[in-house]
Amino acid sequence: MSALVVLPVVVPLLAAAVLLLFRGQREFQRVLATGATALLLVVSAVLLAQVSAQGILAVQLGGWQAPFGITFVADHLSAIMVLITAVMALASAVYALVDIDPEREASGFHPLFQVLLVGINGAFLTGDLFNLFVWFEVMLIASFVLLTLGSSRAQLEGGIKYVSVNLVASMLFLTAIGLLYGFTGTLNMADLAVVLPEHDAGLVTTIAMLFMVAFGIKAAVFPLFFWLPASYHTPPIAISAFFAGMLTKVGVYALIRTFTLLFVADVGYTHTILLWIGGLTMVTGVLTAAAQNDIRKILSFHIVSQIGYLIVALALYTPLALAGAVFYLVHVIIAKANLFLIAGITRRLSGSFDLRHIGGLFQHAPFLSVLFLISALGLAGIPPLSGFWAKLLVIAAALEAAQWWVTGVALAVGLLTLFSMTKIWQYAFWSPLTNGVVLAQRPSRLLYAPTIALALLILLLGLWSEPLIALSDAAAAELLDPSRYVQAVLGPATSDVGLGAGHAPVAGGRP
Amino acid sequence: MLSAVLIAFAFALGAPFMKRLAGDRAGWWLALLPAGLTVWYLSYLPSVAAGESIREVTAWVPRLGITLAMRMDGLSLLMALIVAGIGTAIVIYAGGYLKGDPKLPRFYLILLAFMAAMLGVVTSDDLISLFVFWELTSITSYFLVGYKHESAGSRASALQALLVTAGGGLAMLAGFLLIAVITGSTSISALLADPSMLLASPLLPAVIVLIAIGAFTKSAQFPFHFWLPNAMAAPTPVSAYLHSATMVKAGVYLLARLAPVFTGEPVWVWLLTLVGATTVVVAAALALLQRDSKALLAYSTIVALATMVMLIGVGGEFAGGAVVVFLLAHALYKAPLFMVAGSVDHEAGTRDVTALRGLGRVMPITWATALVAGISAAGLPPLFGFIAKEVAYEAFLGAIPWLLLPLVAAGAVLLMVAALVAWRPFVGREVMAPRAVHEAPFAMLVGPAVLALAGLLFGLAPGLLVDGLLVPAAVAVIGAPYTFYLELWHGLTPELGLSALTVALGLLLSWRWIALNAGLRSRFEGSRTGPAGAYQAFADGLVPFAEAFTRRVQPQDLRLHLSIIIGVAVAATGITGLLMGTLVLRVAHPIGYFYEYLVVAVAVAAALAAARASSRLVAIIALGVLGFAIAILFVFFAAPDLAMTQFLVETLIVIIVALVLIRLPRGSLRERGDRTARLVTGVIAVSGGLLVTSLMLTVTLEPLDLRLADFFAAASYPSALGRNIVNVILVDFRAIDTLGEIAVLVVAAVGVYALLRRRASRSEPMGAGPPRATDGEGEGT
């Protein structure tokens, strides 16, 4: 069953290869891309089920036992992230069938999207620090090209900011890896978790700061978030939505992973810094969002704000808080991406993303209004939607840890989030149409399908949160007890799976 | 009990279809839901009267210990009957009031959803599920207040109501979660049964304040009172239902529900009595300024709510009994008064009480209803409102008598409001109104009339309710066994004297109202001070503030972004290193050959040249020299393969960037950025260099761990069948890294292709050539 661990990378990788080969065949590409993404969803669901049933799964790639080769590891956190990636990927892929123009398809949208999935899933599943860097690079290049696909001036301008800042993050990440390798001689994260406590805690903490900044850029925390609102509103909505949902969360994932598994030598220092970063990120994001009038920009700044909650949850570093972080991750990915998708339909109906030119949608598109409300109120944490439980867990954890100011900030930011969401509602849906248009033509059902599915998910996770809370609890328990991760990776070899069929492991001589 | 709530929600979702099926009579059909619920709740009466409380537990989120527990005791039953009973009247009334409105189906949906949520609030036995229903009432209230959303005023009022109540709700949630953290449970029954853990906690004052904020916002207590009069932008059935009879009582309900836990705690007593007293004074004073019948009723509602808050704060047996009596009396007279005001507005076309006279002639039934309800509101016998006022006075006399001072004054204002709404527009010889007036339709008469008559009935025969409903409700508020009886006449008591005083003052106010109102309006009209002004300042100021804030934290210039980001990286790591004492500039092997120093000197010179260069070409060439110098150092330290790679990469970069530069407009690097900016950048760059150097030196001081290197050397040939260890690492040990890098290159190629394709297909120039997004090969092992 361990082959399952690599499938979330293999499926999109193969799909990308085939899609590149059949570049000219538009219909074939559309069918294959959607099918591969659907298959990814199945594979990811099976993976999470397996992890739930059997505990952490590890596979030594090429059969080289850790720490010498590269290990792929699926614990609850990884498996949950992989599954939610697949859910969002399928939603975006279906939406993209209408949203992405033939020109972009011919330029390689479908294979690029699959490569992006390869990078994201690789990052979630790898147990090797340098390999994580490689997947970050795969993600970065794929997202950069997707971001600029179409080459409008705004896209290139946003794209350059995106790629420059992210390359700085890569450089810092690589420097930090080099330094860490310099005195530990290993890259395997489980192995690092074992050897790091033997080294000078001060040095480890100093290098940890480099990782914190590098991942902080990826996660778009204060004061490193500039690239996100400068770029996310430029590409077509199907791409924006997926980026908005997933990309920063890979940075958050990396922060969670490294600051629970590796850099816990001086939690009082590192996690206090994270707490401040989280608090400032929440406030900055929500205030900057209040200044915007373009729906996509409002939503983009809110991504930053929501990242703050995740960082705060990580910083609190308690079982409840980490469970909250995991639940929050899943919730915010769905809610945020769906708001982008809905904004895309709004734009098709009204011809604009600018709130000052939109109106009357409650009257003309009541169904869309309901979809928007579910997602927006969900994001604002109104019960009984998914965001309520996410906020409840984080705030309860903050109270439990007696972190009063963070509690206060989290609550106030929640209120301002509600303000931002009602701003969109009041302008686009409630206010009478003044100088805009409502197109008579109905947007394709294919655009609605993913938004309906995601809205239902938001509702379901709110009404019946128990299963996800149970999974989040399990993830948190694993994160706070790294020995389970270490044992899964360094313990008795779990398998001997090669990547390709032609790569038969050589018997004998293995450590 | 949960099923009742769920059925109500389901019914709400089906309401739009009912409108389609039954047309204008939909209101009557839909009223079957609240009517049925009323009957259903009445079935609990015998067991509740016997002193039982019925509890049902439905699991919801077992991991967090959160349940959908429901409990029916006297207080819950009283509230549930008010919600369902008045709901019946309202649903019928709304069918007449909003007849022909195309948005009516949505209206019913939200109204019934509100009712379901409100029933959830008053029967929940779990703090978190109570909060869930509580927030749903805020949200449904938002949509109902903003029902006429084409008007900007309605939208602003809706938003204000939402932000105030939801903000308070968040404080309340924090309070609830604190209780959960302290006691480990969210069950209300458990808390009431044993509050000792909570009471012993040093956080108790915080819990009380947070929960009280939630209750105060919902029940429109000072300084959060201002949203309620603005919420009158809602259609009148909504004002009657949510904003007088039910939702605004949720705060009072919550305080009453938790009163057995907190009664006697100084923070509780003083917070509730002082806020209540302040609210009474403020709302009574503001009521004097009003002419709109709904606004008058809104302020009188605030006074009534504040009275109940004060009673709960005072605590004790008399107060507990008084709260529940007052609660019921207020619901029975205020809802019909609102509906009457709505009927007048509906038929006569205005709510300005100065513009209406003589309506009693054309709207006799409405007037009769208004009179009965108005007498109760004024606190005059023989109505139930009289009894409620008497018992309230009695409770204060026995506890904190000076609180009667504001109450008597406010009682006078309440009488004045009743006179203005139920008397003044109806009397007079001639009908005066903006348009021709007829009696309201039957649907708008029956509900208020029944409610007003109920007030009369319970006034004449209060014994009907006491043992079955009011005593159990009072017991729930007091938290201890208690019994009482109510009488219309109970002798010449001090309370009666106070009542007489109130009535006298009230009549005086009503008599001199026109002059008083005009005088006050000319003084205070339009002044924006106090909490309402503060909210306005917040609402008006938030966006400009956010814009200014955004300009500061979200600069547009990419170079500034990069400076900040690298600066943060250097500062965060550097400061940490200094704090931890890990930064050293000690070299393990200080002696080197002179030609090594020579190469280093070249590298430094190249770096300086690049920093000082005024032309891009010079800068890029200088960087190339720097790269070559480093590659030569690799050669010295026995890494020829690394050196080769570095040579190739540097050469390619110089060539490609030079090619790009040729296509860029000529310009000097000095043009952009002033001296300080350059200085700051320089400091960041130099400290960054020092930092990394120092970290490198620190790391090299640690013993080198060669486990991996040894293994690769040992296993490369026997296991992986390759003599070149680096190659084996790349294609076998760490093959997946290489796979990823290949993917990077392929994507870069696709990207370049896409860019060129675009350029070929349209002539618009796109500035710089193909973006070089690929990084160098980064095989770190």
Short mmCIF file of N, CA, C and O in Angstrom, two decimals, chain A residues 405-495:
data_model
loop_
_atom_site.label_atom_id
_atom_site.label_comp_id
_atom_site.label_asym_id
_atom_site.label_seq_id
_atom_site.Cartn_x
_atom_site.Cartn_y
_atom_site.Cartn_z
N TRP A 405 -4.18 39.04 24.44
CA TRP A 405 -4.20 40.04 23.37
C TRP A 405 -4.46 39.38 22.02
O TRP A 405 -5.18 39.94 21.18
N VAL A 406 -3.91 38.19 21.84
CA VAL A 406 -4.16 37.52 20.56
C VAL A 406 -5.64 37.15 20.43
O VAL A 406 -6.23 37.27 19.35
N THR A 407 -6.24 36.74 21.55
CA THR A 407 -7.67 36.46 21.52
C THR A 407 -8.44 37.69 21.07
O THR A 407 -9.31 37.62 20.19
N GLY A 408 -8.11 38.80 21.69
CA GLY A 408 -8.80 40.04 21.35
C GLY A 408 -8.62 40.40 19.89
O GLY A 408 -9.58 40.74 19.20
N VAL A 409 -7.39 40.28 19.42
CA VAL A 409 -7.12 40.61 18.01
C VAL A 409 -7.88 39.67 17.09
O VAL A 409 -8.51 40.10 16.12
N ALA A 410 -7.86 38.38 17.42
CA ALA A 410 -8.54 37.41 16.57
C ALA A 410 -10.04 37.71 16.50
O ALA A 410 -10.64 37.64 15.42
N LEU A 411 -10.61 38.08 17.62
CA LEU A 411 -12.05 38.39 17.62
C LEU A 411 -12.33 39.66 16.81
O LEU A 411 -13.26 39.71 16.00
N ALA A 412 -11.50 40.68 17.03
CA ALA A 412 -11.72 41.94 16.32
C ALA A 412 -11.54 41.75 14.82
O ALA A 412 -12.32 42.29 14.01
N VAL A 413 -10.53 40.98 14.44
CA VAL A 413 -10.31 40.75 13.02
C VAL A 413 -11.48 39.96 12.43
O VAL A 413 -11.89 40.20 11.29
N GLY A 414 -12.05 39.06 13.23
CA GLY A 414 -13.23 38.33 12.77
C GLY A 414 -14.36 39.29 12.44
O GLY A 414 -15.04 39.15 11.42
N LEU A 415 -14.53 40.28 13.29
CA LEU A 415 -15.60 41.26 13.05
C LEU A 415 -15.31 42.07 11.79
O LEU A 415 -16.21 42.32 10.98
N LEU A 416 -14.03 42.46 11.63
CA LEU A 416 -13.69 43.24 10.44
C LEU A 416 -13.82 42.40 9.17
O LEU A 416 -14.13 42.92 8.09
N THR A 417 -13.56 41.09 9.30
CA THR A 417 -13.77 40.21 8.15
C THR A 417 -15.24 40.21 7.76
O THR A 417 -15.58 40.30 6.58
N LEU A 418 -16.08 40.13 8.78
CA LEU A 418 -17.51 40.19 8.50
C LEU A 418 -17.85 41.51 7.81
O LEU A 418 -18.63 41.55 6.86
N PHE A 419 -17.21 42.58 8.27
CA PHE A 419 -17.44 43.89 7.65
C PHE A 419 -17.07 43.85 6.17
O PHE A 419 -17.82 44.32 5.31
N SER A 420 -15.91 43.27 5.87
CA SER A 420 -15.47 43.20 4.47
C SER A 420 -16.42 42.38 3.61
O SER A 420 -16.70 42.73 2.46
N MET A 421 -16.86 41.27 4.16
CA MET A 421 -17.76 40.40 3.39
C MET A 421 -19.09 41.11 3.16
O MET A 421 -19.66 41.04 2.07
N THR A 422 -19.59 41.81 4.18
CA THR A 422 -20.85 42.52 3.99
C THR A 422 -20.66 43.69 3.03
O THR A 422 -21.60 44.10 2.37
N LYS A 423 -19.43 44.20 2.97
CA LYS A 423 -19.18 45.28 2.00
C LYS A 423 -19.44 44.77 0.58
O LYS A 423 -20.13 45.41 -0.21
N ILE A 424 -18.89 43.60 0.29
CA ILE A 424 -19.14 43.03 -1.04
C ILE A 424 -20.64 42.80 -1.22
O ILE A 424 -21.22 43.12 -2.26
N TRP A 425 -21.24 42.25 -0.19
CA TRP A 425 -22.66 41.95 -0.27
C TRP A 425 -23.48 43.21 -0.50
O TRP A 425 -24.36 43.26 -1.36
N GLN A 426 -23.20 44.24 0.29
CA GLN A 426 -24.03 45.45 0.21
C GLN A 426 -23.89 46.10 -1.16
O GLN A 426 -24.87 46.60 -1.70
N TYR A 427 -22.66 46.10 -1.69
CA TYR A 427 -22.48 46.75 -2.99
C TYR A 427 -22.98 45.87 -4.13
O TYR A 427 -23.82 46.27 -4.92
N ALA A 428 -22.43 44.66 -4.21
CA ALA A 428 -22.67 43.86 -5.41
C ALA A 428 -24.07 43.25 -5.43
O ALA A 428 -24.66 43.08 -6.49
N PHE A 429 -24.59 42.92 -4.26
CA PHE A 429 -25.84 42.16 -4.24
C PHE A 429 -27.04 43.01 -3.84
O PHE A 429 -28.11 42.87 -4.41
N TRP A 430 -26.85 43.89 -2.85
CA TRP A 430 -28.00 44.60 -2.31
C TRP A 430 -28.27 45.93 -3.02
O TRP A 430 -29.41 46.31 -3.21
N SER A 431 -27.19 46.65 -3.32
CA SER A 431 -27.43 48.00 -3.82
C SER A 431 -28.05 47.92 -5.20
O SER A 431 -27.77 47.00 -5.97
N PRO A 432 -28.91 48.87 -5.51
CA PRO A 432 -29.54 48.83 -6.84
C PRO A 432 -28.50 49.08 -7.91
O PRO A 432 -27.49 49.75 -7.67
N LEU A 433 -28.76 48.55 -9.05
CA LEU A 433 -27.84 48.68 -10.17
C LEU A 433 -27.86 50.13 -10.62
O LEU A 433 -28.89 50.67 -10.98
N THR A 434 -26.71 50.80 -10.60
CA THR A 434 -26.71 52.19 -11.04
C THR A 434 -26.04 52.34 -12.39
O THR A 434 -26.68 52.55 -13.40
N ASN A 435 -24.72 52.15 -12.40
CA ASN A 435 -24.03 52.37 -13.67
C ASN A 435 -23.37 51.10 -14.21
O ASN A 435 -22.40 51.16 -14.90
N GLY A 436 -23.90 49.96 -13.82
CA GLY A 436 -23.35 48.72 -14.34
C GLY A 436 -24.36 48.02 -15.22
O GLY A 436 -25.37 48.60 -15.62
N VAL A 437 -24.09 46.77 -15.53
CA VAL A 437 -25.03 45.99 -16.34
C VAL A 437 -25.20 44.63 -15.72
O VAL A 437 -24.33 44.13 -15.02
N VAL A 438 -26.33 44.02 -15.94
CA VAL A 438 -26.48 42.61 -15.63
C VAL A 438 -26.77 41.92 -16.95
O VAL A 438 -27.77 42.22 -17.61
N LEU A 439 -25.88 41.06 -17.34
CA LEU A 439 -26.05 40.40 -18.64
C LEU A 439 -27.23 39.45 -18.58
O LEU A 439 -27.45 38.77 -17.60
N ALA A 440 -27.96 39.42 -19.67
CA ALA A 440 -29.09 38.51 -19.72
C ALA A 440 -28.60 37.07 -19.79
O ALA A 440 -29.25 36.16 -19.31
N GLN A 441 -27.44 36.92 -20.38
CA GLN A 441 -26.94 35.57 -20.63
C GLN A 441 -26.50 34.90 -19.33
O GLN A 441 -25.82 35.50 -18.50
N ARG A 442 -26.93 33.67 -19.16
CA ARG A 442 -26.59 32.94 -17.93
C ARG A 442 -25.22 32.30 -18.08
O ARG A 442 -24.94 31.68 -19.08
N PRO A 443 -24.38 32.41 -17.06
CA PRO A 443 -23.10 31.72 -17.11
C PRO A 443 -23.31 30.21 -17.15
O PRO A 443 -24.31 29.70 -16.63
N SER A 444 -22.36 29.54 -17.79
CA SER A 444 -22.49 28.09 -17.97
C SER A 444 -22.68 27.36 -16.64
O SER A 444 -22.16 27.77 -15.61
N ARG A 445 -23.43 26.27 -16.70
CA ARG A 445 -23.63 25.45 -15.49
C ARG A 445 -22.31 24.91 -14.94
O ARG A 445 -22.18 24.66 -13.76
N LEU A 446 -21.36 24.71 -15.86
CA LEU A 446 -20.08 24.17 -15.42
C LEU A 446 -19.39 25.10 -14.44
O LEU A 446 -18.61 24.67 -13.60
N LEU A 447 -19.66 26.39 -14.55
CA LEU A 447 -19.07 27.33 -13.61
C LEU A 447 -19.72 27.19 -12.24
O LEU A 447 -19.07 27.37 -11.20
N TYR A 448 -21.01 26.89 -12.27
CA TYR A 448 -21.73 26.78 -10.99
C TYR A 448 -21.39 25.49 -10.26
O TYR A 448 -21.34 25.47 -9.03
N ALA A 449 -21.16 24.43 -11.03
CA ALA A 449 -21.00 23.11 -10.38
C ALA A 449 -19.95 23.13 -9.27
O ALA A 449 -20.25 22.74 -8.14
N PRO A 450 -18.72 23.60 -9.55
CA PRO A 450 -17.74 23.57 -8.46
C PRO A 450 -18.11 24.50 -7.31
O PRO A 450 -17.86 24.15 -6.14
N THR A 451 -18.71 25.65 -7.61
CA THR A 451 -19.03 26.56 -6.51
C THR A 451 -20.13 25.96 -5.63
O THR A 451 -20.10 26.13 -4.41
N ILE A 452 -21.06 25.27 -6.24
CA ILE A 452 -22.11 24.61 -5.44
C ILE A 452 -21.48 23.55 -4.55
O ILE A 452 -21.76 23.47 -3.35
N ALA A 453 -20.61 22.74 -5.16
CA ALA A 453 -19.99 21.67 -4.39
C ALA A 453 -19.21 22.23 -3.21
O ALA A 453 -19.32 21.72 -2.08
N LEU A 454 -18.45 23.28 -3.46
CA LEU A 454 -17.64 23.84 -2.37
C LEU A 454 -18.52 24.49 -1.31
O LEU A 454 -18.24 24.38 -0.11
N ALA A 455 -19.58 25.16 -1.75
CA ALA A 455 -20.48 25.77 -0.77
C ALA A 455 -21.12 24.69 0.11
O ALA A 455 -21.24 24.85 1.33
N LEU A 456 -21.49 23.60 -0.51
CA LEU A 456 -22.07 22.50 0.27
C LEU A 456 -21.05 21.96 1.27
O LEU A 456 -21.39 21.61 2.40
N LEU A 457 -19.80 21.93 0.83
CA LEU A 457 -18.74 21.45 1.72
C LEU A 457 -18.60 22.37 2.93
O LEU A 457 -18.43 21.92 4.07
N ILE A 458 -18.67 23.68 2.68
CA ILE A 458 -18.57 24.65 3.77
C ILE A 458 -19.72 24.43 4.76
O ILE A 458 -19.53 24.43 5.98
N LEU A 459 -20.89 24.20 4.20
CA LEU A 459 -22.07 23.96 5.04
C LEU A 459 -21.93 22.65 5.80
O LEU A 459 -22.19 22.58 7.01
N LEU A 460 -21.49 21.63 5.09
CA LEU A 460 -21.37 20.31 5.71
C LEU A 460 -20.35 20.32 6.84
O LEU A 460 -20.60 19.79 7.93
N LEU A 461 -19.19 20.95 6.58
CA LEU A 461 -18.16 21.00 7.62
C LEU A 461 -18.62 21.84 8.81
O LEU A 461 -18.07 21.72 9.90
N GLY A 462 -19.60 22.70 8.59
CA GLY A 462 -20.13 23.46 9.70
C GLY A 462 -21.15 22.66 10.50
O GLY A 462 -21.11 22.62 11.72
N LEU A 463 -22.03 22.01 9.78
CA LEU A 463 -23.09 21.26 10.47
C LEU A 463 -22.56 19.98 11.09
O LEU A 463 -23.04 19.53 12.12
N TRP A 464 -21.58 19.40 10.42
CA TRP A 464 -21.07 18.12 10.89
C TRP A 464 -19.54 18.19 10.92
O TRP A 464 -18.86 17.66 10.05
N SER A 465 -19.03 18.88 11.91
CA SER A 465 -17.59 19.15 11.94
C SER A 465 -16.80 18.02 12.59
O SER A 465 -15.59 17.98 12.48
N GLU A 466 -17.51 17.13 13.24
CA GLU A 466 -16.83 16.09 14.03
C GLU A 466 -15.74 15.34 13.25
O GLU A 466 -14.62 15.21 13.73
N PRO A 467 -16.04 14.82 12.03
CA PRO A 467 -15.00 14.03 11.36
C PRO A 467 -13.72 14.83 11.10
O PRO A 467 -12.62 14.32 11.35
N LEU A 468 -13.88 16.05 10.63
CA LEU A 468 -12.67 16.83 10.34
C LEU A 468 -11.95 17.21 11.64
O LEU A 468 -10.72 17.26 11.68
N ILE A 469 -12.71 17.47 12.68
CA ILE A 469 -12.05 17.78 13.96
C ILE A 469 -11.28 16.56 14.45
O ILE A 469 -10.16 16.67 14.95
N ALA A 470 -11.86 15.38 14.25
CA ALA A 470 -11.16 14.16 14.66
C ALA A 470 -9.86 14.01 13.88
O ALA A 470 -8.80 13.72 14.45
N LEU A 471 -9.93 14.24 12.56
CA LEU A 471 -8.72 14.16 11.74
C LEU A 471 -7.70 15.21 12.18
O LEU A 471 -6.49 14.93 12.27
N SER A 472 -8.18 16.41 12.45
CA SER A 472 -7.27 17.48 12.85
C SER A 472 -6.62 17.15 14.18
O SER A 472 -5.43 17.41 14.38
N ASP A 473 -7.40 16.57 15.07
CA ASP A 473 -6.84 16.13 16.36
C ASP A 473 -5.72 15.12 16.16
O ASP A 473 -4.67 15.21 16.78
N ALA A 474 -6.00 14.18 15.27
CA ALA A 474 -4.98 13.16 15.00
C ALA A 474 -3.73 13.80 14.43
O ALA A 474 -2.60 13.45 14.82
N ALA A 475 -3.94 14.75 13.51
CA ALA A 475 -2.78 15.44 12.92
C ALA A 475 -2.00 16.17 14.01
O ALA A 475 -0.77 16.11 14.06
N ALA A 476 -2.73 16.86 14.88
CA ALA A 476 -2.06 17.62 15.94
C ALA A 476 -1.28 16.70 16.87
O ALA A 476 -0.16 17.01 17.28
N ALA A 477 -1.88 15.56 17.18
CA ALA A 477 -1.19 14.62 18.08
C ALA A 477 0.12 14.16 17.46
O ALA A 477 1.15 14.05 18.14
N GLU A 478 0.09 13.90 16.14
CA GLU A 478 1.33 13.49 15.47
C GLU A 478 2.36 14.61 15.47
O GLU A 478 3.55 14.39 15.67
N LEU A 479 1.88 15.84 15.25
CA LEU A 479 2.81 16.97 15.17
C LEU A 479 3.49 17.21 16.51
O LEU A 479 4.67 17.57 16.57
N LEU A 480 2.75 17.00 17.59
CA LEU A 480 3.33 17.28 18.90
C LEU A 480 4.15 16.11 19.44
O LEU A 480 4.78 16.24 20.47
N ASP A 481 4.12 15.01 18.73
CA ASP A 481 4.93 13.87 19.15
C ASP A 481 5.77 13.41 17.97
O ASP A 481 5.46 12.42 17.32
N PRO A 482 6.86 14.14 17.68
CA PRO A 482 7.62 13.86 16.46
C PRO A 482 8.19 12.44 16.43
O PRO A 482 8.54 11.95 15.36
N SER A 483 8.24 11.78 17.59
CA SER A 483 8.85 10.45 17.58
C SER A 483 8.09 9.49 16.66
O SER A 483 8.65 8.58 16.10
N ARG A 484 6.78 9.76 16.51
CA ARG A 484 6.01 8.87 15.63
C ARG A 484 6.43 9.05 14.18
O ARG A 484 6.55 8.08 13.43
N TYR A 485 6.65 10.30 13.81
CA TYR A 485 7.13 10.59 12.46
C TYR A 485 8.51 9.97 12.26
O TYR A 485 8.77 9.29 11.26
N VAL A 486 9.37 10.19 13.25
CA VAL A 486 10.74 9.69 13.15
C VAL A 486 10.74 8.17 13.02
O VAL A 486 11.44 7.59 12.17
N GLN A 487 9.92 7.54 13.81
CA GLN A 487 9.90 6.08 13.77
C GLN A 487 9.38 5.56 12.44
O GLN A 487 9.88 4.58 11.91
N ALA A 488 8.37 6.26 11.92
CA ALA A 488 7.83 5.82 10.64
C ALA A 488 8.87 5.92 9.54
O ALA A 488 8.91 5.11 8.62
N VAL A 489 9.76 6.92 9.63
CA VAL A 489 10.74 7.13 8.57
C VAL A 489 12.00 6.30 8.81
O VAL A 489 12.50 5.63 7.91
N LEU A 490 12.52 6.34 10.02
CA LEU A 490 13.80 5.71 10.28
C LEU A 490 13.67 4.30 10.82
O LEU A 490 14.65 3.57 10.88
N GLY A 491 12.46 3.96 11.24
CA GLY A 491 12.25 2.63 11.78
C GLY A 491 12.46 1.57 10.72
O GLY A 491 13.03 1.84 9.67
N PRO A 492 11.98 0.37 10.99
CA PRO A 492 12.13 -0.71 10.00
C PRO A 492 11.56 -0.26 8.66
O PRO A 492 10.51 0.37 8.61
N ALA A 493 12.27 -0.55 7.60
CA ALA A 493 11.87 -0.12 6.27
C ALA A 493 10.46 -0.60 6.00
O ALA A 493 10.11 -1.75 6.26
N THR A 494 9.62 0.29 5.48
CA THR A 494 8.24 -0.09 5.25
C THR A 494 8.04 -0.66 3.86
O THR A 494 7.05 -1.30 3.59
N SER A 495 8.99 -0.36 2.97
CA SER A 495 8.73 -0.85 1.61
C SER A 495 9.97 -0.74 0.76
O SER A 495 10.98 -0.20 1.16
#
